[in-house]
Amino acid sequence: DAGVIQSPRHEVTEMGQEVTLRCKPISGHNSLFWYRQTMMRGLELLIYFNNNVPIDDSGMPEDRFSAKMPNASFSTLKIQPSEPRDSAVYFCASSPGQGGVNIQYFGAGTRLSVL
Amino acid sequence: EDKVVQSPLSLVVHEGDTVTLNCSYEVTNFRSLLWYKQEKKAPTFLFMLTSSGIEKKSGRLSSILDKKELFSILNITATQTGDSAVYLCAVEMYSGGGADGLTFGKGTHLIIQP
């Protein structure tokens, strides 16, 4: 199994530009999560999906952030327009999401730098 | 507000020592507590705990949960330099349906000196 696959691994952009982060969950997993990690705030949940449906987006910091999951094997997190304070590592994770066993497996992350 | 607190935030020990990492939580509708290890990249899963008093063990690592006192500990015996990492504690809560997001502590940064 290839695990959770995220792209790009690194992204450097200028303030005001649109940024799109991509995630392919583990095949057969029904739940997908987006997290952000910074030194100050640690790992924070942004949004998650069950069966491609967004369940809780209360962690999304602002309207500049949006996420979609058009099918079971792909999700995107978009920031438009980006700001320097969005600089962080963004992780995607997936879990089987069934039977009460919710072990989340993380991708390698996307390190975003907004200049 | 739901919160997960880990202690200590950092710890430096010598190879061969035993360490105990702590995690306390105050959350509504507790479902499970998870431990992850993070070495510069993605957090990797160590343990999931749902019941009090039942120790989970994997090699030199072990963990236990106390649902009455709302805490968990992660023990590492005979530490090795490869154990150097940030250890993250996370709690999942019931939301009335399927999977739910995790609330993480800030982590314990463990450094093992040769």
XYZ file of N, CA, C and O in Angstrom, chain B:
456
model
N -13.685 24.403 26.594
C -12.916 24.098 25.391
C -12.160 22.784 25.602
O -11.545 22.574 26.631
N -12.241 21.924 24.615
C -11.518 20.654 24.678
C -10.017 20.898 24.633
O -9.545 21.734 23.861
N -9.272 20.181 25.477
C -7.835 20.368 25.434
C -7.084 19.104 25.799
O -7.577 18.249 26.544
N -5.888 19.018 25.251
C -4.969 17.908 25.486
C -3.623 18.520 25.874
O -3.094 19.339 25.131
N -3.117 18.121 27.031
C -1.889 18.723 27.551
C -0.836 17.649 27.757
O -1.087 16.660 28.457
N 0.324 17.866 27.164
C 1.414 16.900 27.292
C 2.538 17.474 28.151
O 2.805 18.671 28.138
N 3.186 16.585 28.875
C 4.345 17.004 29.660
C 5.345 15.860 29.748
O 4.954 14.688 29.690
N 6.636 16.179 29.850
C 7.180 17.522 29.664
C 7.141 17.923 28.188
O 6.889 17.095 27.330
N 7.399 19.181 27.894
C 7.435 19.620 26.495
C 8.725 19.175 25.822
O 8.745 18.949 24.608
N 9.779 19.046 26.610
C 11.021 18.518 26.059
C 11.748 17.725 27.139
O 11.566 17.961 28.339
N 12.555 16.785 26.671
C 13.229 15.875 27.597
C 14.509 15.378 26.943
O 14.482 14.921 25.792
N 15.604 15.467 27.674
C 16.896 14.980 27.177
C 17.392 13.916 28.145
O 17.512 14.174 29.350
N 17.658 12.727 27.648
C 18.133 11.619 28.475
C 19.275 10.913 27.750
O 19.544 11.188 26.579
N 19.906 10.009 28.459
C 20.998 9.234 27.860
C 20.488 7.889 27.366
O 19.505 7.334 27.908
N 21.151 7.400 26.371
C 20.809 6.088 25.817
C 20.763 5.055 26.940
O 21.640 5.030 27.818
N 19.716 4.229 26.911
C 19.575 3.204 27.930
C 18.630 3.592 29.054
O 18.149 2.722 29.796
N 18.363 4.894 29.191
C 17.428 5.338 30.224
C 16.006 4.928 29.876
O 15.682 4.615 28.730
N 15.146 4.977 30.890
C 13.703 4.781 30.700
C 13.006 6.127 30.830
O 13.353 6.916 31.720
N 12.069 6.395 29.946
C 11.354 7.669 29.995
C 9.848 7.427 30.092
O 9.336 6.404 29.611
N 9.178 8.369 30.733
C 7.725 8.342 30.826
C 7.184 9.669 30.337
O 7.551 10.733 30.870
N 6.331 9.622 29.330
C 5.717 10.816 28.774
C 4.253 10.851 29.200
O 3.587 9.808 29.223
N 3.786 12.047 29.511
C 2.460 12.200 30.075
C 1.506 12.944 29.138
O 1.918 13.842 28.396
N 0.233 12.562 29.236
C -0.792 13.221 28.453
C -2.070 13.274 29.277
O -2.581 12.234 29.693
N -2.559 14.475 29.535
C -3.840 14.626 30.225
C -4.822 15.293 29.281
O -4.420 16.018 28.367
N -6.095 15.040 29.514
C -7.080 15.586 28.590
C -8.344 16.022 29.319
O -8.683 15.472 30.379
N -8.985 17.002 28.746
C -10.309 17.438 29.182
C -11.142 17.620 27.923
O -10.978 18.613 27.209
N -11.954 16.633 27.633
C -12.766 16.689 26.421
C -14.156 16.185 26.721
O -14.378 15.469 27.696
N -15.078 16.533 25.857
C -16.430 16.001 25.951
C -16.532 14.768 25.063
O -15.908 14.706 24.010
N -17.294 13.802 25.485
C -17.579 12.612 24.668
C -16.317 11.896 24.178
O -16.144 11.659 22.983
N -15.468 11.545 25.128
C -14.217 10.849 24.807
C -14.512 9.535 24.086
O -15.389 8.756 24.490
N -13.717 9.279 23.025
C -13.823 7.997 22.334
C -12.532 7.204 22.453
O -12.545 6.049 22.812
N -11.404 7.834 22.128
C -10.138 7.113 22.161
C -8.986 8.094 22.300
O -9.131 9.300 22.044
N -7.852 7.569 22.720
C -6.623 8.354 22.813
C -5.562 7.651 21.981
O -5.437 6.425 22.033
N -4.844 8.422 21.209
C -3.831 7.873 20.312
C -2.479 8.514 20.579
O -2.393 9.692 20.918
N -1.433 7.733 20.404
C -0.056 8.221 20.468
C 0.575 8.075 19.082
O 0.424 7.045 18.422
N 1.280 9.131 18.699
C 2.014 9.145 17.439
C 3.459 9.554 17.705
O 3.748 10.287 18.646
N 4.343 9.116 16.803
C 5.751 9.511 16.822
C 6.014 10.322 15.562
O 5.630 9.907 14.464
N 6.653 11.479 15.716
C 6.944 12.316 14.567
C 8.434 12.626 14.499
O 8.991 13.260 15.385
N 9.050 12.170 13.402
C 10.470 12.422 13.157
C 10.609 13.239 11.887
O 10.741 12.684 10.802
N 10.518 14.536 11.991
C 10.719 15.468 10.877
C 9.689 15.355 9.753
O 9.573 16.243 8.924
N 8.963 14.292 9.712
C 7.990 14.129 8.623
C 6.607 13.869 9.207
O 6.180 14.543 10.120
N 5.931 12.877 8.642
C 4.561 12.618 9.057
C 4.504 11.921 10.407
O 5.367 11.102 10.727
N 3.508 12.215 11.216
C 3.289 11.431 12.436
C 3.000 9.976 12.070
O 2.225 9.694 11.152
N 3.654 9.069 12.786
C 3.392 7.645 12.567
C 2.723 7.062 13.804
O 3.095 7.371 14.936
N 1.760 6.206 13.584
C 0.905 5.675 14.644
C 1.667 4.734 15.557
O 2.442 3.892 15.103
N 1.436 4.886 16.868
C 2.012 3.976 17.854
C 0.929 3.131 18.525
O 0.965 1.908 18.463
N 0.006 3.806 19.218
C -1.004 3.094 19.992
C -2.348 3.812 19.919
O -2.406 5.032 19.795
N -3.403 3.013 20.045
C -4.742 3.538 20.281
C -5.265 2.912 21.566
O -5.194 1.682 21.735
N -5.789 3.748 22.458
C -6.278 3.293 23.759
C -7.730 3.709 23.903
O -8.071 4.878 23.677
N -8.557 2.762 24.299
C -9.969 3.075 24.506
C -10.457 2.670 25.896
O -11.442 3.229 26.381
N -9.790 1.721 26.511
C -10.245 1.205 27.806
C -9.221 1.484 28.889
O -8.009 1.398 28.643
N -9.700 1.769 30.077
C -8.810 2.046 31.195
C -8.074 0.794 31.639
O -8.638 -0.304 31.643
N -6.831 0.975 32.041
C -6.092 -0.070 32.726
C -5.521 -1.177 31.863
O -4.841 -2.065 32.368
N -5.774 -1.128 30.577
C -5.262 -2.184 29.699
C -4.016 -1.650 29.000
O -4.094 -0.701 28.219
N -2.871 -2.267 29.286
C -1.620 -1.787 28.721
C -1.463 -2.276 27.291
O -1.681 -3.445 26.977
N -1.075 -1.358 26.434
C -0.693 -1.714 25.074
C 0.826 -1.722 25.009
O 1.478 -0.835 25.565
N 1.372 -2.718 24.320
C 2.832 -2.869 24.326
C 3.321 -3.190 22.925
O 2.717 -3.973 22.194
N 4.444 -2.569 22.570
C 5.085 -2.870 21.295
C 6.581 -2.725 21.494
O 7.109 -1.615 21.542
N 7.249 -3.845 21.649
C 8.694 -3.819 21.880
C 9.021 -3.100 23.167
O 8.517 -3.461 24.237
N 9.826 -2.043 23.067
C 10.233 -1.302 24.256
C 9.233 -0.210 24.638
O 9.430 0.475 25.639
N 8.206 -0.033 23.835
C 7.202 0.992 24.102
C 5.948 0.374 24.708
O 5.551 -0.726 24.324
N 5.363 1.102 25.642
C 4.096 0.666 26.215
C 3.304 1.893 26.609
O 3.856 2.984 26.830
N 1.979 1.721 26.708
C 1.110 2.844 27.039
C -0.111 2.328 27.778
O -0.543 1.183 27.581
N -0.663 3.202 28.626
C -1.842 2.846 29.381
C -2.711 4.079 29.547
O -2.220 5.212 29.502
N -3.994 3.843 29.718
C -4.976 4.922 29.815
C -5.706 4.837 31.153
O -6.048 3.736 31.602
N -5.944 5.983 31.763
C -6.751 6.068 32.988
C -7.923 7.012 32.701
O -7.748 8.231 32.699
N -9.090 6.450 32.451
C -10.243 7.268 32.067
C -10.890 7.961 33.263
O -11.655 8.897 33.094
N -10.566 7.516 34.450
C -11.107 8.183 35.638
C -10.337 9.472 35.914
O -10.925 10.519 36.195
N -8.996 9.366 35.838
C -8.155 10.531 36.101
C -7.839 11.314 34.824
O -7.179 12.339 34.878
N -8.299 10.832 33.687
C -8.180 11.523 32.396
C -6.723 11.744 31.990
O -6.292 12.867 31.702
N -5.961 10.661 31.981
C -4.595 10.801 31.498
C -4.100 9.485 30.915
O -4.677 8.411 31.142
N -2.997 9.621 30.189
C -2.326 8.457 29.631
C -0.827 8.667 29.770
O -0.350 9.804 29.830
N -0.087 7.571 29.841
C 1.364 7.650 29.824
C 1.917 6.757 28.718
O 1.300 5.748 28.344
N 3.048 7.195 28.194
C 3.792 6.417 27.213
C 5.167 6.156 27.815
O 5.873 7.093 28.173
N 5.509 4.896 27.954
C 6.806 4.511 28.498
C 7.704 3.981 27.396
O 7.254 3.228 26.517
N 8.960 4.363 27.471
C 9.966 3.806 26.574
C 11.118 3.324 27.441
O 11.729 4.110 28.179
N 11.407 2.036 27.385
C 12.502 1.478 28.164
C 13.744 1.304 27.289
O 13.636 1.233 26.058
N 14.899 1.254 27.926
C 16.176 1.036 27.221
C 16.254 1.901 25.974
O 16.438 1.402 24.858
N 16.113 3.207 26.161
C 16.030 4.120 25.021
C 17.248 4.032 24.111
O 18.369 3.749 24.553
N 16.989 4.302 22.829
C 18.035 4.304 21.805
C 17.985 5.643 21.081
O 16.952 6.324 21.099
N 19.065 5.989 20.391
C 19.092 7.282 19.700
C 17.975 7.379 18.662
O 17.457 8.456 18.393
N 17.571 6.245 18.120
C 16.482 6.239 17.145
C 15.123 6.573 17.747
O 14.153 6.797 17.007
N 15.049 6.630 19.069
C 13.793 7.024 19.717
C 13.636 8.536 19.761
O 12.570 9.040 20.125
N 14.681 9.258 19.409
C 14.598 10.720 19.402
C 13.538 11.161 18.397
O 13.579 10.800 17.224
N 12.579 11.938 18.887
C 11.444 12.347 18.051
C 10.533 13.232 18.892
O 10.760 13.427 20.090
N 9.495 13.732 18.250
C 8.402 14.384 18.980
C 7.292 13.346 19.132
O 6.879 12.718 18.151
N 6.827 13.161 20.352
C 5.746 12.201 20.626
C 4.468 12.990 20.859
O 4.399 13.846 21.743
N 3.474 12.669 20.044
C 2.212 13.399 20.063
C 1.103 12.545 20.661
O 0.980 11.363 20.338
N 0.314 13.168 21.492
C -0.875 12.547 22.070
C -2.087 13.209 21.425
O -2.100 14.440 21.224
N -3.091 12.429 21.084
C -4.286 12.982 20.447
C -5.518 12.280 20.988
O -5.468 11.096 21.350
N -6.617 13.002 21.027
C -7.870 12.453 21.520
C -8.933 12.563 20.436
O -9.042 13.591 19.755
N -9.688 11.484 20.282
C -10.835 11.500 19.390
C -12.103 11.516 20.241
O -12.187 10.822 21.256
N -13.070 12.296 19.807
C -14.329 12.386 20.526
C -15.469 11.856 19.664
O -15.385 11.856 18.442
N -16.510 11.402 20.315
C -17.704 10.994 19.580
C -18.405 12.220 19.020
O -18.567 13.217 19.701
N -18.826 12.091 17.770
C -19.626 13.167 17.205
C -20.973 12.654 16.738
O -21.682 13.316 16.011
N -21.308 11.437 17.147
C -22.611 10.881 16.815
C -22.644 10.116 15.513
O -23.681 9.623 15.106
N -21.503 9.984 14.855
C -21.508 9.293 13.576
C -20.274 8.456 13.386
O -19.887 7.695 14.251
N -19.641 8.630 12.275
C -18.457 7.829 11.985
C -17.213 8.422 12.586
O -17.183 8.835 13.740
N -16.179 8.507 11.760
C -14.897 9.004 12.238
C -14.988 10.479 12.611
O -15.861 11.218 12.144
N -14.084 10.894 13.483
C -14.013 12.288 13.895
C -12.558 12.734 13.862
O -11.647 11.905 13.901
N -12.356 14.043 13.795
C -11.005 14.571 13.792
C -10.349 14.404 15.151
O -11.014 14.144 16.146
N -9.045 14.549 15.187
C -8.276 14.410 16.419
C -7.897 15.779 16.970
O -7.601 16.699 16.211
N -7.887 15.874 18.307
C -7.366 17.046 18.998
C -6.015 16.659 19.570
O -5.929 15.730 20.391
N -4.972 17.345 19.134
C -3.609 16.995 19.502
C -3.080 17.864 20.640
O -3.439 19.035 20.776
N -2.187 17.272 21.448
C -1.373 18.051 22.353
C -0.203 18.645 21.593
O -0.012 18.382 20.398
N 0.593 19.469 22.289
C 1.709 20.156 21.644
C 2.908 19.229 21.427
O 3.836 19.565 20.691
N 2.888 18.073 22.064
C 3.961 17.121 21.865
C 5.058 17.206 22.906
O 5.242 18.238 23.563
N 5.773 16.099 23.058
C 6.991 16.052 23.884
C 8.157 15.804 22.955
O 8.179 14.798 22.231
N 9.121 16.722 22.968
C 10.320 16.583 22.143
C 11.360 15.804 22.935
O 11.925 16.313 23.906
N 11.581 14.557 22.555
C 12.491 13.663 23.264
C 13.816 13.558 22.516
O 13.845 13.254 21.316
N 14.889 13.804 23.231
C 16.232 13.691 22.653
C 17.006 12.645 23.450
O 17.106 12.753 24.686
N 17.519 11.646 22.746
C 18.317 10.599 23.376
C 19.783 10.822 23.015
O 20.163 10.768 21.852
N 20.596 11.084 24.021
C 22.022 11.307 23.796
C 22.787 9.994 23.880
O 22.492 9.172 24.752
N 23.773 9.797 22.971
C 24.541 8.550 23.003
C 25.347 8.426 24.290
O 25.686 9.411 24.928
